[in-house]
PDB file of C-alpha atoms in Angstrom:
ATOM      1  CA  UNK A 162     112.543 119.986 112.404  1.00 56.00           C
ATOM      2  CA  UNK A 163     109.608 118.215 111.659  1.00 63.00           C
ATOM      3  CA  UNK A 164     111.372 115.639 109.698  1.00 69.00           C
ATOM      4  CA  UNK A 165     114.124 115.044 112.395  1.00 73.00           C
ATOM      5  CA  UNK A 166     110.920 114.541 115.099  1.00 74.00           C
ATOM      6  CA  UNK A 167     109.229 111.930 112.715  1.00 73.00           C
ATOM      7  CA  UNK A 168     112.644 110.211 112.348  1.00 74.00           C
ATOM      8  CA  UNK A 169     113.083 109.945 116.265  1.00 73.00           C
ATOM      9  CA  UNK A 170     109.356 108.870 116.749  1.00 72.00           C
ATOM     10  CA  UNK A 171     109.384 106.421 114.269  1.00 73.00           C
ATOM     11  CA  UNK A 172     112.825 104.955 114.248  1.00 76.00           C
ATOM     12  CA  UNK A 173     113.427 104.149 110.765  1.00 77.00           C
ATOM     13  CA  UNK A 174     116.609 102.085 109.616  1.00 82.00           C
ATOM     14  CA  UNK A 175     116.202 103.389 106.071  1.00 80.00           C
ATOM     15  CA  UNK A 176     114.903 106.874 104.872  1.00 78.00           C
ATOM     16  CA  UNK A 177     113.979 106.672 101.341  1.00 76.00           C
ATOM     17  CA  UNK A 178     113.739 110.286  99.816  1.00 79.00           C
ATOM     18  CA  UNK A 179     113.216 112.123  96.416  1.00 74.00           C
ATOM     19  CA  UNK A 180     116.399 113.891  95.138  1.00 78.00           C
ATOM     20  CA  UNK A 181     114.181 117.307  95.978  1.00 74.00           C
ATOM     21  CA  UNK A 182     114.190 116.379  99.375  1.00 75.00           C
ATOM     22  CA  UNK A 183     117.615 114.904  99.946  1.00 75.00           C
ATOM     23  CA  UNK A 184     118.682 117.504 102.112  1.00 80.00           C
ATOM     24  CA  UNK A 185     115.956 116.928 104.958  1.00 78.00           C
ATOM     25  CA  UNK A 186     117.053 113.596 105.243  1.00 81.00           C
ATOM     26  CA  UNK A 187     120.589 114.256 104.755  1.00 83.00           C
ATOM     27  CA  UNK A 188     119.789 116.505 108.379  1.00 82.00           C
ATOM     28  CA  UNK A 189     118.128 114.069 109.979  1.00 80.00           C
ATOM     29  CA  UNK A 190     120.892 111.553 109.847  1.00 83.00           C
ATOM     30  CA  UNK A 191     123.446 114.450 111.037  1.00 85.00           C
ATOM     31  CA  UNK A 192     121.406 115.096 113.937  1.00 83.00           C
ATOM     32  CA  UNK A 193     121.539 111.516 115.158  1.00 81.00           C
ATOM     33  CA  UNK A 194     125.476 112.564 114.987  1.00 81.00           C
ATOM     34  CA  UNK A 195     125.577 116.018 116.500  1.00 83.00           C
ATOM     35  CA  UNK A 196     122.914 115.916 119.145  1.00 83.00           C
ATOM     36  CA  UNK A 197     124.703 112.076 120.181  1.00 83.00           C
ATOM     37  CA  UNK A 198     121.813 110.028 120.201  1.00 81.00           C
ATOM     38  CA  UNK A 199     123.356 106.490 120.862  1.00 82.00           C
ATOM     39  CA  UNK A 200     119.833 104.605 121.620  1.00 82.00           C
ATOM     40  CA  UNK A 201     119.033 104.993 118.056  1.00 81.00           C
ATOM     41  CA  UNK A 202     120.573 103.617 115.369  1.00 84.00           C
ATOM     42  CA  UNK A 203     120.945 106.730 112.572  1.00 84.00           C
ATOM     43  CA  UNK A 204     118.855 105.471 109.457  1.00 85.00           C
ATOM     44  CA  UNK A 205     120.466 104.787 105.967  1.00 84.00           C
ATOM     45  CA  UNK A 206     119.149 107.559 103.257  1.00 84.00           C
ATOM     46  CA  UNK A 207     118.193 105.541  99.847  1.00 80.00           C
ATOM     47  CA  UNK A 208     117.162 108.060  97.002  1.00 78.00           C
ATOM     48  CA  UNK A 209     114.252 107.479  94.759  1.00 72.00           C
ATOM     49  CA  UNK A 210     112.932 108.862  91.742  1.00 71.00           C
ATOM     50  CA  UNK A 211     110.954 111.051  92.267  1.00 65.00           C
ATOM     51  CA  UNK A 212     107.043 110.272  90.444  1.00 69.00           C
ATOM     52  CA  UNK A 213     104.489 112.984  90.287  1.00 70.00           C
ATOM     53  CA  UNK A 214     101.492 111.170  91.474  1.00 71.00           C
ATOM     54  CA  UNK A 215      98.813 114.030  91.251  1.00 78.00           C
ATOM     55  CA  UNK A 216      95.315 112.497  89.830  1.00 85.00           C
ATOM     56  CA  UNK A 217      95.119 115.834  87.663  1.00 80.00           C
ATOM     57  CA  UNK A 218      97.311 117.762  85.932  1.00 75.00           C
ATOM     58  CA  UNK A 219      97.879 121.149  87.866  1.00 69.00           C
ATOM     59  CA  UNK A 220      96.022 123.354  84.894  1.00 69.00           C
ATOM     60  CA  UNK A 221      92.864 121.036  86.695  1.00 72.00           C
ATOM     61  CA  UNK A 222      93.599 121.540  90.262  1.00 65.00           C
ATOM     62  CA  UNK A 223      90.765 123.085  92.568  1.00 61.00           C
ATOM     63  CA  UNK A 224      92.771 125.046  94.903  1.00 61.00           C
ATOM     64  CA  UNK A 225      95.445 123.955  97.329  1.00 58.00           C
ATOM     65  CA  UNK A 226      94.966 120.590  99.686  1.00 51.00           C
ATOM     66  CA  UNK A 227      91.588 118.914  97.412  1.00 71.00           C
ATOM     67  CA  UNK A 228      91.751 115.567  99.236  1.00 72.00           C
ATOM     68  CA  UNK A 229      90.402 114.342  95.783  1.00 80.00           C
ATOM     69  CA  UNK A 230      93.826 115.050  94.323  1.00 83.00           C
ATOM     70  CA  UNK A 231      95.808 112.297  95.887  1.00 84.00           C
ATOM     71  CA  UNK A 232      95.614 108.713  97.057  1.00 85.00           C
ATOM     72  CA  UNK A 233      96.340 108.758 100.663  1.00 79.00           C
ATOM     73  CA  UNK A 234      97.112 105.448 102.938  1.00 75.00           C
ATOM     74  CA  UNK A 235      93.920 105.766 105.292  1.00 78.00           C
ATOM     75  CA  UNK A 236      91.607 105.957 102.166  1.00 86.00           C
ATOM     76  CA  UNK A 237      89.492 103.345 101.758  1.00 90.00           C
ATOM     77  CA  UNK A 238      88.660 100.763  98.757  1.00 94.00           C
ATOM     78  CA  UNK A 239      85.531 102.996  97.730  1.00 95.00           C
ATOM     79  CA  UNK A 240      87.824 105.651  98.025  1.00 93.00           C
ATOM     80  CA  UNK A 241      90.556 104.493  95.882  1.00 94.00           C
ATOM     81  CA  UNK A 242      88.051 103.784  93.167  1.00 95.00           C
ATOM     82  CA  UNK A 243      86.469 107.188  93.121  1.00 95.00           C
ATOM     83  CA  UNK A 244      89.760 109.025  93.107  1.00 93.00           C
ATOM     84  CA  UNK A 245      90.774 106.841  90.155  1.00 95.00           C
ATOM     85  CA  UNK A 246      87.637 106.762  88.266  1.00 94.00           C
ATOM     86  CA  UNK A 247      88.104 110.593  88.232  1.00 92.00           C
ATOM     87  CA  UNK A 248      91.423 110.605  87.434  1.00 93.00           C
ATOM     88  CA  UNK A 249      92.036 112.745  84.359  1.00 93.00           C
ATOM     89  CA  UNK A 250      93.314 110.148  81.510  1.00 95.00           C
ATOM     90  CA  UNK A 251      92.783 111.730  78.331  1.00 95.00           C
ATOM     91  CA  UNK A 252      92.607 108.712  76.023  1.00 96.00           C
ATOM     92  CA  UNK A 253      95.964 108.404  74.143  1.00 97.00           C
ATOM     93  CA  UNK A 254      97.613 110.699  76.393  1.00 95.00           C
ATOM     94  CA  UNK A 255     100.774 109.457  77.963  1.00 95.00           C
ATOM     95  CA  UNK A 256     102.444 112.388  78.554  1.00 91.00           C
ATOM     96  CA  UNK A 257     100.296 112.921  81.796  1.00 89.00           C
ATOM     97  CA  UNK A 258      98.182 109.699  82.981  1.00 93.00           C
ATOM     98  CA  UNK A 259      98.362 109.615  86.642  1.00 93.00           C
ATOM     99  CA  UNK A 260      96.961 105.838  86.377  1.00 96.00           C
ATOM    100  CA  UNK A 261      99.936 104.779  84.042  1.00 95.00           C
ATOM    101  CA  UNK A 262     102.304 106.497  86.490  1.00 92.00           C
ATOM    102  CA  UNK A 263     100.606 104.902  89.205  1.00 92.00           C
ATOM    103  CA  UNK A 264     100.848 101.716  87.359  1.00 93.00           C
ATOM    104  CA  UNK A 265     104.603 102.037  86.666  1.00 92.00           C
ATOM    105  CA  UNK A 266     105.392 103.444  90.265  1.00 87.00           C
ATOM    106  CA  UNK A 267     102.921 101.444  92.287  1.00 85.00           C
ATOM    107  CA  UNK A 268     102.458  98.280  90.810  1.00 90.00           C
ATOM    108  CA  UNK A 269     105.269  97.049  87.813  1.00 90.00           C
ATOM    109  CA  UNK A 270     108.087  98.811  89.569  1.00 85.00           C
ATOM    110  CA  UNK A 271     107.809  96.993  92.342  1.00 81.00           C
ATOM    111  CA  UNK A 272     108.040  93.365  90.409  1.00 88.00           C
ATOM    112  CA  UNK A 273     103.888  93.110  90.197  1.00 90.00           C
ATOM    113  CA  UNK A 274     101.553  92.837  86.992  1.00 95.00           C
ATOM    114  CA  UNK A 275      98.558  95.008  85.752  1.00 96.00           C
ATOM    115  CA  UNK A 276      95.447  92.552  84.532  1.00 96.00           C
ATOM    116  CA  UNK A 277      92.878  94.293  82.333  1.00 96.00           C
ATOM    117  CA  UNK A 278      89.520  92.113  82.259  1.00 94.00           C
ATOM    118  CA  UNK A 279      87.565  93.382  79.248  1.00 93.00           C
ATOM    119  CA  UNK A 280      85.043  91.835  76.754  1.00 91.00           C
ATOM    120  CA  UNK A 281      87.039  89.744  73.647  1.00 92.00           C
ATOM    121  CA  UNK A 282      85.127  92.389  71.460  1.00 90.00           C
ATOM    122  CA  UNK A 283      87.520  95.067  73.271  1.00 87.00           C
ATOM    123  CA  UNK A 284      90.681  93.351  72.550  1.00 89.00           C
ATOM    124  CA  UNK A 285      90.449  90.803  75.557  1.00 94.00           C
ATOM    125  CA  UNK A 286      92.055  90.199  78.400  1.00 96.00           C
ATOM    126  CA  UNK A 287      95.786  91.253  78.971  1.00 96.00           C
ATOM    127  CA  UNK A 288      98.714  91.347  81.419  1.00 97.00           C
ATOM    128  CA  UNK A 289     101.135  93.793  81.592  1.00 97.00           C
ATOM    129  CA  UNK A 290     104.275  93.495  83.377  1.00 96.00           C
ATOM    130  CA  UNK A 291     106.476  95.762  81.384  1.00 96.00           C
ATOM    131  CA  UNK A 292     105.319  99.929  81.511  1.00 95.00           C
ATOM    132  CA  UNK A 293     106.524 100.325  78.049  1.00 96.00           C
ATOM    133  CA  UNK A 294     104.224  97.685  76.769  1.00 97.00           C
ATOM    134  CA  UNK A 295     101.166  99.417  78.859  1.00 97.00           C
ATOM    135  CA  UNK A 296     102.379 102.742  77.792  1.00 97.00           C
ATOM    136  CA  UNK A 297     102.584 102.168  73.895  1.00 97.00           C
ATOM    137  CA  UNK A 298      98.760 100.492  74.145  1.00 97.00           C
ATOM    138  CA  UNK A 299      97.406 103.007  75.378  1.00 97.00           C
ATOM    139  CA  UNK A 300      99.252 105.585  73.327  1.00 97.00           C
ATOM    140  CA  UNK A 301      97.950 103.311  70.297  1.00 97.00           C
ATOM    141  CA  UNK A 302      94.755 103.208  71.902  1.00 96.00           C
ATOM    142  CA  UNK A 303      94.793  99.606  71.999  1.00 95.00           C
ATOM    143  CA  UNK A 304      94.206 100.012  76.079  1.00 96.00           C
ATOM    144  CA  UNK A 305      91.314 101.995  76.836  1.00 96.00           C
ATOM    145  CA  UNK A 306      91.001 104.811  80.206  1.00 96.00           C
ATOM    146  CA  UNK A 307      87.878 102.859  80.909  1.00 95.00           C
ATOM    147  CA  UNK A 308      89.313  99.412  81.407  1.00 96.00           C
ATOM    148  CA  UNK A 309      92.863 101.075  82.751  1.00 97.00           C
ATOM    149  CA  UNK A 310      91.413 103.088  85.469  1.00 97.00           C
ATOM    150  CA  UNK A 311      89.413  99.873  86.883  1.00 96.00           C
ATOM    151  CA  UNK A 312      92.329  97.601  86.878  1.00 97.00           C
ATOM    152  CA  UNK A 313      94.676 100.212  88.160  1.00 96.00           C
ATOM    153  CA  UNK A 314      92.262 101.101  91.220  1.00 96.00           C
ATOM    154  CA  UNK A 315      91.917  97.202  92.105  1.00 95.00           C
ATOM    155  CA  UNK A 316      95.929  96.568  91.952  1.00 94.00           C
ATOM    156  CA  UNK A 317      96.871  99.964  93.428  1.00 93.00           C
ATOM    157  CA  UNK A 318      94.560  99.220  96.793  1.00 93.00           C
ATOM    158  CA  UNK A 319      95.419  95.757  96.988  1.00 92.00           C
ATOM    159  CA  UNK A 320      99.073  97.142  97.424  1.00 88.00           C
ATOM    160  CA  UNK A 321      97.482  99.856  99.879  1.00 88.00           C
ATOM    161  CA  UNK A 322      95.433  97.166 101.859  1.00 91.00           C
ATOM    162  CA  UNK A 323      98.417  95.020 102.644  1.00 87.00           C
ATOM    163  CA  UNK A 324     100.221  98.483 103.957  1.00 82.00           C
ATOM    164  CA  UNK A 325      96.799  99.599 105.719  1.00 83.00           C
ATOM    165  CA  UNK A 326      97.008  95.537 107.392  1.00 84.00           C
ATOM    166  CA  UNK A 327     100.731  96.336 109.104  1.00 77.00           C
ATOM    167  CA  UNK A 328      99.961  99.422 110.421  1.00 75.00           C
ATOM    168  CA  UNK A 329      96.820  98.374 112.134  1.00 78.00           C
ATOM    169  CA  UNK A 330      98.418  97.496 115.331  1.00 77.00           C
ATOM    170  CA  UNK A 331     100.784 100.554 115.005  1.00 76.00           C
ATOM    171  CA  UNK A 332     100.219 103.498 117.986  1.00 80.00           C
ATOM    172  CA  UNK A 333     102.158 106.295 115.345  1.00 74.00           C
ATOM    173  CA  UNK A 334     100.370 104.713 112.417  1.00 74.00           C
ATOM    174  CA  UNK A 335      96.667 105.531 114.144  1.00 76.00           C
ATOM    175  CA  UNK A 336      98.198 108.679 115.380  1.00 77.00           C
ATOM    176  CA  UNK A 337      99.328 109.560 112.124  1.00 73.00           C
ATOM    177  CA  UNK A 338      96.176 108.530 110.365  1.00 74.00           C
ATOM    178  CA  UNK A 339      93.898 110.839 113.033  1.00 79.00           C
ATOM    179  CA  UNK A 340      96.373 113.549 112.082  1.00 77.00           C
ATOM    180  CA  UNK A 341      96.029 113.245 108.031  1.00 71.00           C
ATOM    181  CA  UNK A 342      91.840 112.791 108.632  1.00 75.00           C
ATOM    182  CA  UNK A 343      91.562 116.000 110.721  1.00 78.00           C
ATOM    183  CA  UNK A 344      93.808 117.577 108.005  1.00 73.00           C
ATOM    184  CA  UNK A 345      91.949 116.370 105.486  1.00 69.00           C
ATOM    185  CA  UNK A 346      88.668 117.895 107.312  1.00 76.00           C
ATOM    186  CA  UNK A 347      90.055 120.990 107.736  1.00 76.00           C
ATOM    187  CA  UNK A 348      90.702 121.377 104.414  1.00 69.00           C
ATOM    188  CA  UNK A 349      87.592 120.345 102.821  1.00 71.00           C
ATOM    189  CA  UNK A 350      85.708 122.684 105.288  1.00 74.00           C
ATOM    190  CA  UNK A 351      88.321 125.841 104.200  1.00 68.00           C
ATOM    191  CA  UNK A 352      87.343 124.803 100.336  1.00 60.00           C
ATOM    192  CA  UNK A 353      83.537 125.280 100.919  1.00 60.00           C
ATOM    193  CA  UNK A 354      84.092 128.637 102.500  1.00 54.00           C
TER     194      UNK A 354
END
């Protein structure tokens, strides 16, 4: 129900949604039908693959709701960097590196480039555009978690500071941000119980 209220407050013309949670959005655009809501236009549902973007693996996880374990949109740039810098990325690891996934669903997905400033002694400066690429350097080694996780945190919140710019003037966007603080105050405070 949740789901159907957010559609009707928010008034999307496209729900994007992970095949996992198809169904929800598959209901919301029924209910637009059954309950004969006219005003609003029903939303299109796009699926999307679906990208695990967890800053540990779950073997690492502190207990349920660490606000530490996820980049959310209110966070700011000093929080973006901590999250990342903590960010497990064992070095030659690609089978989990939340900042490569973040890279590949954040950043080169979407059409942009990752730029890794590092001394010439270090291999130099480089531009990835291709995941593959970024993926088999650092499975080589040739890219390094130190000089990933820097360039990853700068690219990832420019992308977030562009989104945190349109929804500055957005009623249900400051709502919604109260909401996820409080949340996320709650749940620190039941953690240190």
């Amino acid at each position: 129900l949740m789901t159907v209220a957010d559609c009707l407050a928010l008034n999307p013309t496209v729900l994007c949604t992970v095949p996992s949670q198809g169904g929800l959005a598959k209901l919301c655009v029924e209910y637009y039908a059954e309950a004969n809501i006219t005003e609003l236009k029903a939303p299109s549902v796009v699926s999307v693959a679906e990208t695990d973007t967890m800053l540990k693996p779950p073997h690492m996880l502190d207990g349920p709701a660490n606000a530490d374990d996820n980049i959310f949109l209110p966070d700011s740039s000093m929080d973006v960097a901590r999250k990342l810098k903590r960010a497990f990325c064992e070095p030659q690891n690609v089978a989990h590196c939340p900042p490569l996934t973040l890279c590949e669903a954040a950043i080169l997905r979407q059409g942009g480039s990752l730029s890794i400033s590092r001394k010439e002694e270090n291999g130099g400066d480089k531009e990835y555009t291709d995941i593959a690429v970024c993926r088999a350097d650092f499975e080589k080694g040739d890219l390094h978690p130190g000089d990933l996780k820097p360039a990853v945190s700068k690219a990832v919140d420019g992308l977030m500071q562009k989104m945190r710019d349109h929804f500055k003037g957005c009623d249900a966007a400051k709502k919604a941000e109260t909401d996820i603080k409080n949340y996320l105050k709650k749940a620190a405070k039941g953690k240190k119980k």
